[in-house]
Coordinates of N, CA, C and O in Angstrom, one line a residue:
M6 N -4.0 9.4 11.6 CA -3.9 8.7 10.4 C -4.8 9.3 9.3 O -4.5 9.4 8.2
A7 N -6.0 9.7 9.8 CA -7.0 10.3 8.8 C -6.4 11.5 8.2 O -6.6 11.8 7.0
A8 N -5.7 12.3 9.0 CA -5.1 13.6 8.4 C -4.1 13.2 7.3 O -4.1 13.9 6.3
V9 N -3.3 12.2 7.5 CA -2.3 11.9 6.5 C -3.0 11.4 5.2 O -2.6 11.8 4.1
A10 N -4.0 10.6 5.4 CA -4.8 10.1 4.2 C -5.4 11.2 3.5 O -5.5 11.3 2.3
T11 N -6.0 12.2 4.3 CA -6.7 13.3 3.7 C -5.7 14.2 2.9 O -6.0 14.7 1.8
L12 N -4.5 14.4 3.5 CA -3.5 15.2 2.8 C -3.0 14.6 1.6 O -2.6 15.2 0.6
A13 N -2.8 13.2 1.6 CA -2.2 12.5 0.5 C -3.2 12.3 -0.7 O -2.8 12.2 -1.8
R14 N -4.5 12.3 -0.4 CA -5.5 12.0 -1.4 C -5.4 12.8 -2.7 O -5.3 12.3 -3.8
P15 N -5.3 14.2 -2.6 CA -5.3 14.9 -3.8 C -4.0 14.6 -4.7 O -4.1 14.6 -5.9
Y16 N -2.9 14.4 -4.0 CA -1.7 14.1 -4.7 C -1.8 12.7 -5.4 O -1.4 12.5 -6.6
A17 N -2.4 11.7 -4.7 CA -2.5 10.4 -5.3 C -3.5 10.4 -6.5 O -3.2 9.8 -7.5
E18 N -4.6 11.2 -6.3 CA -5.6 11.3 -7.4 C -5.0 12.0 -8.6 O -5.2 11.7 -9.8
A19 N -4.2 13.1 -8.3 CA -3.6 13.8 -9.5 C -2.6 13.0 -10.2 O -2.6 12.9 -11.5
V20 N -1.7 12.2 -9.5 CA -0.8 11.4 -10.2 C -1.5 10.2 -10.9 O -1.1 9.9 -12.0
F21 N -2.5 9.7 -10.3 CA -3.2 8.6 -10.9 C -3.9 9.1 -12.2 O -3.9 8.4 -13.2
G22 N -4.5 10.3 -12.2 CA -5.1 10.9 -13.4 C -4.1 11.1 -14.5 O -4.3 10.7 -15.7
L23 N -2.9 11.6 -14.1 CA -1.8 11.7 -15.1 C -1.4 10.4 -15.7 O -1.3 10.2 -16.9
A24 N -1.2 9.4 -14.8 CA -0.7 8.1 -15.2 C -1.7 7.4 -16.1 O -1.4 6.8 -17.1
D25 N -3.0 7.5 -15.6 CA -4.1 6.8 -16.3 C -4.3 7.4 -17.7 O -4.4 6.6 -18.7
K26 N -4.2 8.7 -17.8 CA -4.3 9.4 -19.1 C -3.2 9.0 -20.1 O -3.4 8.8 -21.3
A27 N -2.0 8.8 -19.6 CA -0.9 8.4 -20.4 C -0.8 6.9 -20.6 O 0.1 6.4 -21.3
G28 N -1.6 6.1 -19.9 CA -1.6 4.7 -20.0 C -0.3 4.1 -19.3 O 0.2 3.1 -19.7
A29 N 0.1 4.8 -18.2 CA 1.4 4.4 -17.6 C 1.2 4.1 -16.1 O 2.1 4.4 -15.3
T30 N 0.0 3.6 -15.7 CA -0.2 3.3 -14.3 C 0.8 2.3 -13.7 O 1.2 2.5 -12.6
G31 N 1.2 1.3 -14.5 CA 2.2 0.3 -14.0 C 3.5 1.0 -13.8 O 4.2 0.7 -12.8
N32 N 3.9 1.8 -14.7 CA 5.2 2.5 -14.5 C 5.2 3.4 -13.3 O 6.2 3.5 -12.5
W33 N 4.1 4.2 -13.2 CA 4.0 5.1 -12.0 C 4.0 4.3 -10.7 O 4.5 4.8 -9.7
L34 N 3.3 3.2 -10.7 CA 3.3 2.4 -9.5 C 4.7 2.0 -9.1 O 5.0 2.1 -7.9
A35 N 5.5 1.6 -10.0 CA 6.9 1.2 -9.7 C 7.7 2.4 -9.2 O 8.4 2.3 -8.2
V36 N 7.5 3.6 -9.9 CA 8.2 4.8 -9.5 C 7.8 5.2 -8.1 O 8.6 5.5 -7.2
L37 N 6.5 5.2 -7.8 CA 6.0 5.6 -6.5 C 6.4 4.6 -5.4 O 6.6 5.0 -4.3
G38 N 6.5 3.4 -5.8 CA 6.9 2.4 -4.8 C 8.3 2.6 -4.4 O 8.6 2.6 -3.2
T39 N 9.2 3.0 -5.3 CA 10.6 3.3 -4.9 C 10.6 4.6 -4.1 O 11.3 4.6 -3.1
M40 N 9.9 5.6 -4.5 CA 9.8 6.8 -3.8 C 9.3 6.6 -2.4 O 9.8 7.2 -1.4
A41 N 8.3 5.8 -2.2 CA 7.6 5.6 -0.9 C 8.6 4.9 0.0 O 8.7 5.2 1.2
Q42 N 9.4 4.0 -0.6 CA 10.3 3.2 0.2 C 11.4 4.2 0.8 O 11.8 4.1 1.9
V43 N 11.9 5.0 -0.1 CA 12.9 6.0 0.3 C 12.4 7.0 1.3 O 13.0 7.2 2.4
A44 N 11.2 7.5 1.0 CA 10.6 8.5 1.9 C 10.2 7.9 3.3 O 10.2 8.7 4.3
G45 N 9.9 6.7 3.3 CA 9.6 6.0 4.6 C 10.7 5.6 5.4 O 10.5 5.3 6.6
N46 N 11.9 5.7 4.9 CA 13.1 5.3 5.7 C 13.3 6.3 6.9 O 13.2 7.5 6.6
P47 N 13.5 5.8 8.1 CA 13.6 6.7 9.2 C 14.7 7.8 9.1 O 14.5 8.9 9.5
E48 N 15.8 7.5 8.5 CA 16.9 8.5 8.3 C 16.4 9.5 7.3 O 16.7 10.7 7.5
M49 N 15.7 9.2 6.2 CA 15.2 10.1 5.3 C 14.1 11.0 6.0 O 14.0 12.2 5.7
Q50 N 13.3 10.4 6.8 CA 12.3 11.1 7.5 C 12.9 12.2 8.4 O 12.4 13.3 8.5
A51 N 14.1 11.9 9.0 CA 14.8 12.9 9.8 C 15.2 14.0 8.9 O 15.2 15.2 9.3
C52 N 15.7 13.8 7.7 CA 16.1 14.8 6.8 C 14.9 15.6 6.3 O 15.0 16.9 6.2
I53 N 13.8 15.0 6.1 CA 12.6 15.7 5.6 C 12.1 16.7 6.7 O 11.7 17.8 6.4
G54 N 12.2 16.3 8.0 CA 11.8 17.1 9.0 C 12.9 18.1 9.6 O 12.6 18.9 10.5
N55 N 14.0 18.1 9.0 CA 15.1 18.9 9.5 C 15.1 20.3 8.8 O 15.2 20.4 7.5
P56 N 14.9 21.4 9.5 CA 14.8 22.7 8.9 C 16.1 23.2 8.4 O 16.1 24.1 7.6
N57 N 17.2 22.5 8.7 CA 18.5 22.9 8.2 C 18.8 22.3 6.8 O 19.8 22.6 6.2
V58 N 18.0 21.4 6.3 CA 18.1 20.9 5.0 C 17.2 21.6 4.1 O 16.0 21.5 4.2
G59 N 17.8 22.4 3.2 CA 17.0 23.2 2.2 C 16.3 22.3 1.1 O 16.7 21.1 1.0
P60 N 15.4 22.9 0.4 CA 14.6 22.2 -0.6 C 15.5 21.5 -1.7 O 15.3 20.4 -2.1
K61 N 16.5 22.3 -2.2 CA 17.4 21.7 -3.2 C 18.2 20.6 -2.7 O 18.4 19.5 -3.3
A62 N 18.8 20.7 -1.5 CA 19.6 19.6 -0.9 C 18.7 18.4 -0.6 O 19.1 17.3 -0.9
L63 N 17.5 18.7 -0.2 CA 16.5 17.6 0.1 C 16.2 16.8 -1.2 O 16.2 15.6 -1.3
Y64 N 15.9 17.6 -2.3 CA 15.6 17.0 -3.6 C 16.8 16.2 -4.1 O 16.6 15.0 -4.5
D65 N 18.0 16.8 -4.1 CA 19.2 16.1 -4.5 C 19.4 14.8 -3.8 O 19.7 13.7 -4.3
L66 N 19.3 14.8 -2.4 CA 19.5 13.7 -1.6 C 18.4 12.6 -1.9 O 18.7 11.4 -2.1
F67 N 17.2 13.0 -2.0 CA 16.1 12.1 -2.3 C 16.3 11.4 -3.6 O 16.2 10.2 -3.7
I68 N 16.5 12.1 -4.6 CA 16.7 11.5 -6.0 C 17.9 10.6 -6.0 O 17.9 9.5 -6.6
A69 N 19.0 11.0 -5.3 CA 20.2 10.1 -5.3 C 19.9 8.8 -4.5 O 20.3 7.7 -5.0
L70 N 19.1 8.9 -3.5 CA 18.8 7.7 -2.7 C 17.8 6.8 -3.5 O 17.8 5.5 -3.3
C71 N 17.0 7.3 -4.4 CA 16.1 6.5 -5.2 C 16.9 5.6 -6.1 O 16.4 4.5 -6.5
K72 N 18.1 6.0 -6.5 CA 19.0 5.2 -7.4 C 18.3 4.8 -8.7 O 18.5 3.7 -9.2
Q73 N 17.4 5.6 -9.2 CA 16.8 5.4 -10.5 C 16.8 6.7 -11.3 O 16.7 7.8 -10.7
D74 N 16.7 6.5 -12.6 CA 16.6 7.7 -13.5 C 15.1 7.9 -13.7 O 14.5 7.2 -14.6
F75 N 14.4 8.7 -12.9 CA 13.0 8.9 -13.1 C 12.7 9.8 -14.2 O 13.4 10.7 -14.6
P76 N 11.5 9.6 -14.8 CA 11.1 10.5 -15.9 C 10.9 11.9 -15.3 O 10.7 12.1 -14.1
I77 N 10.9 12.9 -16.2 CA 10.8 14.3 -15.8 C 9.5 14.6 -14.9 O 9.5 15.4 -14.0
E78 N 8.4 13.9 -15.3 CA 7.2 14.1 -14.5 C 7.3 13.7 -13.1 O 6.8 14.3 -12.2
A79 N 8.0 12.6 -12.9 CA 8.3 12.1 -11.5 C 9.2 13.0 -10.7 O 8.9 13.3 -9.6
R80 N 10.2 13.5 -11.4 CA 11.1 14.5 -10.7 C 10.3 15.8 -10.4 O 10.5 16.3 -9.3
N81 N 9.5 16.2 -11.3 CA 8.6 17.4 -11.0 C 7.7 17.1 -9.8 O 7.4 18.0 -9.0
F82 N 7.2 15.9 -9.8 CA 6.3 15.6 -8.7 C 7.0 15.6 -7.3 O 6.5 16.2 -6.3
V83 N 8.3 15.2 -7.3 CA 9.1 15.3 -6.1 C 9.3 16.7 -5.7 O 9.1 17.1 -4.5
R84 N 9.5 17.6 -6.7 CA 9.7 19.0 -6.4 C 8.4 19.6 -5.8 O 8.5 20.4 -4.9
V85 N 7.3 19.3 -6.4 CA 6.0 19.8 -5.9 C 5.8 19.3 -4.4 O 5.4 20.1 -3.6
L86 N 6.1 18.1 -4.2 CA 5.9 17.6 -2.8 C 6.9 18.3 -1.8 O 6.4 18.7 -0.7
I87 N 8.1 18.5 -2.2 CA 9.0 19.2 -1.4 C 8.6 20.7 -1.2 O 8.6 21.2 -0.1
G88 N 8.2 21.3 -2.3 CA 7.7 22.7 -2.2 C 6.5 22.9 -1.3 O 6.4 23.9 -0.7
N89 N 5.7 21.9 -1.2 CA 4.5 21.9 -0.4 C 4.7 21.3 1.0 O 3.7 21.0 1.7
D90 N 5.9 20.9 1.3 CA 6.3 20.2 2.6 C 5.4 18.9 2.7 O 4.9 18.7 3.8
R91 N 5.3 18.1 1.7 CA 4.5 16.9 1.7 C 5.3 15.6 1.3 O 4.7 14.6 1.0
L92 N 6.6 15.7 1.2 CA 7.4 14.6 0.8 C 7.2 13.4 1.7 O 7.2 12.2 1.3
A93 N 7.0 13.6 3.0 CA 6.8 12.5 4.0 C 5.5 11.7 3.7 O 5.3 10.6 4.2
L94 N 4.6 12.3 2.8 CA 3.3 11.6 2.5 C 3.5 10.5 1.5 O 2.5 9.8 1.2
L95 N 4.7 10.4 0.9 CA 4.8 9.4 -0.2 C 4.4 8.0 0.1 O 3.7 7.4 -0.8
P96 N 4.6 7.4 1.2 CA 4.1 6.1 1.5 C 2.6 6.0 1.4 O 2.0 5.1 0.8
E97 N 1.9 7.0 1.9 CA 0.4 7.1 1.8 C -0.1 7.4 0.4 O -1.1 6.8 -0.1
I98 N 0.6 8.2 -0.3 CA 0.3 8.5 -1.7 C 0.4 7.2 -2.5 O -0.5 6.9 -3.3
Y99 N 1.5 6.5 -2.3 CA 1.7 5.2 -3.0 C 0.5 4.2 -2.7 O 0.0 3.6 -3.6
A100 N 0.2 4.1 -1.4 CA -0.9 3.2 -1.0 C -2.2 3.6 -1.7 O -3.0 2.8 -2.2
Q101 N -2.5 4.9 -1.7 CA -3.8 5.4 -2.3 C -3.7 5.2 -3.9 O -4.7 4.9 -4.5
F102 N -2.6 5.4 -4.5 CA -2.4 5.2 -5.9 C -2.7 3.8 -6.2 O -3.4 3.4 -7.2
M103 N -2.2 2.8 -5.4 CA -2.4 1.4 -5.7 C -3.9 1.1 -5.5 O -4.4 0.3 -6.3
D104 N -4.5 1.7 -4.5 CA -6.0 1.4 -4.4 C -6.7 1.9 -5.6 O -7.6 1.2 -6.1
L105 N -6.4 3.1 -6.1 CA -7.1 3.6 -7.3 C -6.8 2.7 -8.5 O -7.7 2.5 -9.3
K106 N -5.6 2.3 -8.7 CA -5.3 1.4 -9.8 C -6.0 0.1 -9.7 O -6.6 -0.4 -10.7
N107 N -6.1 -0.5 -8.5 CA -6.8 -1.8 -8.3 C -8.3 -1.6 -8.5 O -8.9 -2.4 -9.1
E108 N -8.8 -0.5 -8.1 CA -10.2 -0.2 -8.3 C -10.5 -0.1 -9.8 O -11.5 -0.6 -10.3
R109 N -9.7 0.6 -10.5 CA -9.9 0.8 -12.0 C -9.8 -0.6 -12.7 O -10.5 -0.8 -13.6
E110 N -8.9 -1.5 -12.2 CA -8.7 -2.8 -12.9 C -9.7 -3.8 -12.3 O -9.6 -5.0 -12.8
G111 N -10.5 -3.5 -11.4 CA -11.4 -4.4 -10.8 C -10.8 -5.5 -9.9 O -11.2 -6.6 -9.8
V112 N -9.7 -5.1 -9.2 CA -8.9 -6.0 -8.4 C -9.2 -5.6 -6.9 O -9.2 -4.5 -6.5
L113 N -9.4 -6.7 -6.1 CA -9.5 -6.5 -4.7 C -8.2 -7.0 -4.0 O -7.6 -8.0 -4.4
E114 N -7.8 -6.3 -3.0 CA -6.7 -6.8 -2.2 C -7.2 -7.6 -1.0 O -8.2 -7.1 -0.4
A115 N -6.7 -8.7 -0.8 CA -7.1 -9.6 0.3 C -5.9 -9.8 1.2 O -4.8 -10.3 0.7
E116 N -6.1 -9.5 2.5 CA -5.1 -9.9 3.5 C -5.4 -11.3 4.0 O -6.5 -11.5 4.5
I117 N -4.4 -12.2 3.8 CA -4.6 -13.5 4.2 C -3.6 -13.8 5.3 O -2.4 -13.9 5.1
A118 N -4.1 -13.9 6.5 CA -3.3 -14.3 7.7 C -3.4 -15.7 8.0 O -4.5 -16.2 8.1
T119 N -2.3 -16.4 8.1 CA -2.3 -17.9 8.3 C -1.5 -18.2 9.6 O -0.6 -17.5 9.9
A120 N -1.9 -19.3 10.2 CA -1.1 -19.7 11.4 C 0.2 -20.4 10.9 O 1.2 -20.3 11.7
F121 N 0.2 -21.0 9.8 CA 1.4 -21.7 9.2 C 1.6 -21.3 7.8 O 0.6 -20.9 7.1
P122 N 2.8 -21.3 7.3 CA 3.0 -21.0 5.8 C 2.2 -21.9 4.9 O 2.0 -23.1 5.2
L123 N 1.7 -21.3 3.9 CA 0.9 -22.0 2.9 C 1.7 -22.2 1.6 O 2.5 -21.4 1.3
D124 N 1.4 -23.3 0.9 CA 2.1 -23.5 -0.4 C 1.2 -22.8 -1.4 O 0.1 -22.3 -1.2
N125 N 1.8 -22.8 -2.7 CA 1.1 -22.0 -3.7 C -0.3 -22.6 -4.1 O -1.2 -21.8 -4.4
A126 N -0.5 -23.9 -4.0 CA -1.8 -24.5 -4.3 C -2.8 -24.1 -3.3 O -3.9 -23.8 -3.6
Q127 N -2.4 -24.0 -2.0 CA -3.4 -23.6 -1.0 C -3.7 -22.1 -1.1 O -4.9 -21.7 -1.0
I128 N -2.7 -21.3 -1.4 CA -3.0 -19.8 -1.7 C -3.9 -19.7 -2.9 O -4.9 -18.9 -2.8
N129 N -3.6 -20.4 -4.0 CA -4.4 -20.3 -5.2 C -5.9 -20.7 -4.9 O -6.8 -20.1 -5.5
G130 N -6.0 -21.7 -4.1 CA -7.4 -22.2 -3.8 C -8.1 -21.1 -3.0 O -9.3 -20.9 -3.2
L131 N -7.5 -20.5 -2.0 CA -8.1 -19.5 -1.2 C -8.5 -18.3 -2.1 O -9.6 -17.7 -2.0
V132 N -7.5 -17.9 -3.0 CA -7.8 -16.8 -3.9 C -8.9 -17.1 -4.8 O -9.8 -16.2 -5.0
A133 N -9.0 -18.3 -5.3 CA -10.1 -18.7 -6.2 C -11.5 -18.6 -5.4 O -12.4 -18.0 -6.0
D134 N -11.5 -19.0 -4.2 CA -12.7 -19.0 -3.4 C -13.1 -17.5 -3.1 O -14.3 -17.2 -3.2
V135 N -12.2 -16.7 -2.8 CA -12.4 -15.3 -2.5 C -12.9 -14.5 -3.8 O -13.8 -13.7 -3.7
S136 N -12.2 -14.8 -4.9 CA -12.6 -14.2 -6.2 C -14.0 -14.6 -6.5 O -14.8 -13.8 -7.0
K137 N -14.4 -15.8 -6.3 CA -15.7 -16.3 -6.6 C -16.8 -15.6 -5.7 O -17.8 -15.2 -6.2
R138 N -16.4 -15.5 -4.4 CA -17.4 -14.8 -3.5 C -17.6 -13.3 -3.8 O -18.7 -12.9 -3.8
F139 N -16.5 -12.6 -4.2 CA -16.6 -11.2 -4.5 C -16.8 -10.9 -5.9 O -17.0 -9.7 -6.3
K140 N -16.7 -11.9 -6.8 CA -16.9 -11.7 -8.2 C -15.9 -10.7 -8.8 O -16.3 -9.9 -9.7
R141 N -14.7 -10.7 -8.3 CA -13.7 -9.8 -8.8 C -12.3 -10.5 -8.6 O -12.2 -11.5 -7.9
R142 N -11.4 -10.1 -9.4 CA -10.0 -10.6 -9.3 C -9.4 -10.2 -8.0 O -9.7 -9.1 -7.5
V143 N -8.6 -11.1 -7.4 CA -8.1 -10.8 -6.0 C -6.6 -10.8 -6.1 O -6.0 -11.7 -6.7
Q144 N -6.0 -9.8 -5.4 CA -4.5 -9.8 -5.2 C -4.3 -10.1 -3.8 O -4.6 -9.3 -2.9
P145 N -3.7 -11.3 -3.5 CA -3.5 -11.7 -2.1 C -2.2 -11.1 -1.5 O -1.2 -10.9 -2.2
R146 N -2.3 -10.8 -0.2 CA -1.1 -10.5 0.6 C -1.1 -11.4 1.8 O -1.9 -11.3 2.7
V147 N -0.2 -12.4 1.8 CA -0.2 -13.5 2.8 C 0.8 -13.2 3.8 O 2.0 -12.9 3.6
T148 N 0.4 -13.3 5.1 CA 1.3 -13.2 6.2 C 1.1 -14.4 7.2 O 0.0 -15.0 7.2
V149 N 2.1 -14.7 7.9 CA 2.0 -15.8 8.9 C 1.8 -15.1 10.3 O 2.6 -14.2 10.7
D150 N 0.8 -15.5 11.0 CA 0.5 -15.0 12.4 C 0.3 -16.2 13.3 O -0.8 -16.8 13.3
K151 N 1.3 -16.5 14.1 CA 1.2 -17.7 15.0 C 0.1 -17.6 16.0 O -0.4 -18.5 16.5
E152 N -0.3 -16.3 16.3 CA -1.4 -16.1 17.3 C -2.7 -16.7 16.8 O -3.6 -16.9 17.7
L153 N -2.9 -17.0 15.6 CA -4.1 -17.6 15.1 C -4.3 -19.1 15.5 O -5.4 -19.6 15.4
I154 N -3.2 -19.7 15.9 CA -3.1 -21.1 16.4 C -3.3 -22.0 15.2 O -2.5 -22.9 15.0
G155 N -4.3 -21.9 14.4 CA -4.6 -22.7 13.2 C -5.6 -22.0 12.3 O -6.2 -21.0 12.7
G156 N -5.6 -22.4 11.1 CA -6.6 -21.8 10.1 C -6.1 -20.5 9.5 O -5.0 -20.2 9.6
V157 N -7.1 -19.8 8.9 CA -6.8 -18.5 8.3 C -7.8 -17.5 8.6 O -8.9 -17.8 9.0
R158 N -7.4 -16.2 8.5 CA -8.3 -15.1 8.6 C -8.1 -14.2 7.3 O -6.9 -13.8 7.0
I159 N -9.1 -14.0 6.6 CA -9.0 -13.3 5.3 C -9.8 -11.9 5.5 O -10.9 -11.9 5.9
T160 N -9.1 -10.8 5.2 CA -9.7 -9.5 5.2 C -9.7 -8.9 3.8 O -8.7 -8.8 3.2
V161 N -10.9 -8.6 3.4 CA -11.1 -7.9 2.1 C -11.9 -6.6 2.4 O -13.1 -6.7 2.7
G162 N -11.2 -5.5 2.3 CA -11.9 -4.2 2.6 C -12.2 -4.2 4.1 O -11.4 -4.5 4.9
D163 N -13.5 -4.0 4.4 CA -13.9 -4.0 5.8 C -14.6 -5.4 6.2 O -15.2 -5.5 7.2
E164 N -14.5 -6.4 5.3 CA -15.1 -7.7 5.6 C -14.0 -8.6 6.0 O -13.0 -8.7 5.4
V165 N -14.3 -9.4 7.1 CA -13.4 -10.3 7.7 C -14.0 -11.7 7.6 O -15.1 -11.9 8.1
I166 N -13.3 -12.7 7.1 CA -13.7 -14.0 7.1 C -12.7 -14.8 8.0 O -11.6 -15.0 7.7
D167 N -13.2 -15.1 9.2 CA -12.3 -15.6 10.2 C -12.5 -17.1 10.4 O -13.5 -17.5 11.0
G168 N -11.6 -17.9 9.8 CA -11.6 -19.3 10.0 C -10.5 -19.8 10.8 O -10.1 -21.0 10.7
S169 N -10.0 -19.0 11.7 CA -8.9 -19.3 12.6 C -9.4 -20.0 13.9 O -10.5 -19.8 14.3
V170 N -8.5 -20.7 14.5 CA -8.8 -21.4 15.8 C -8.9 -20.2 16.8 O -9.8 -20.3 17.7
R171 N -8.1 -19.2 16.8 CA -8.2 -18.1 17.7 C -9.5 -17.4 17.6 O -10.2 -17.1 18.6
G172 N -10.0 -17.2 16.4 CA -11.3 -16.6 16.2 C -12.4 -17.5 16.8 O -13.4 -16.9 17.4
K173 N -12.3 -18.8 16.6 CA -13.4 -19.7 17.2 C -13.3 -19.7 18.7 O -14.4 -19.6 19.3
L174 N -12.1 -19.6 19.3 CA -12.0 -19.6 20.7 C -12.6 -18.3 21.2 O -13.3 -18.2 22.3
D175 N -12.3 -17.2 20.5 CA -12.8 -15.9 21.0 C -14.3 -15.8 20.9 O -15.0 -15.3 21.8
D176 N -14.9 -16.5 19.8 CA -16.4 -16.5 19.7 C -17.0 -17.4 20.9 O -18.0 -17.0 21.4
M177 N -16.3 -18.5 21.2 CA -16.8 -19.3 22.3 C -16.7 -18.6 23.6 O -17.7 -18.6 24.4
A178 N -15.7 -17.8 23.8 CA -15.5 -17.1 25.1 C -16.6 -16.0 25.2 O -17.1 -15.8 26.3
A179 N -16.9 -15.4 24.1 CA -17.9 -14.3 24.1 C -19.3 -14.9 24.4 O -20.1 -14.3 25.2
V180 N -19.6 -16.1 23.9 CA -20.9 -16.7 24.2 C -20.9 -17.1 25.7 O -22.0 -17.0 26.3
L181 N -19.8 -17.6 26.2 CA -19.8 -18.1 27.6 C -20.0 -16.9 28.6 O -20.5 -17.0 29.7
K182 N -19.5 -15.7 28.2 CA -19.6 -14.5 29.0 C -21.0 -14.0 29.0 O -21.4 -13.3 30.0
S183 N -21.7 -14.2 28.0 CA -23.1 -13.6 27.9 C -24.1 -14.5 28.5 O -24.1 -15.3 29.2

């Protein structure tokens, strides 16, 4: 994984610099999201790794599958990635671009895992509490994880706030073992 992140970083930073300078980070985020989705498709991955598919054919196929009329800069970016055999990095490039955009805007991403679905009021309450704690705007990503049994586990960067029943049981088991 580290190798993929390392290889993707210069591309993400270059595109972010271009987008930021043009004031188009939102547009580029959407374009990269589409590209990442197409590049991450297993069938597209097979084409990317197939030595019998030439650069022009790969470019034409990729652009056709994106089903959007990308600006010339985006098309050129695809050509550069294909020319450097880096098209498969698009999902990671997209993730790093989003991180750079969020950092610039002072936004933190929070992974909120819940044992049961939450309504909007509950999510908004958690987001408000996390925003207050970190003194930054929070973009939540909510998932349901039945393994938690009850409660929530919130991950922001490398910090985990575990208020789940599973977490409490694990803590109790660790104390009993020692």
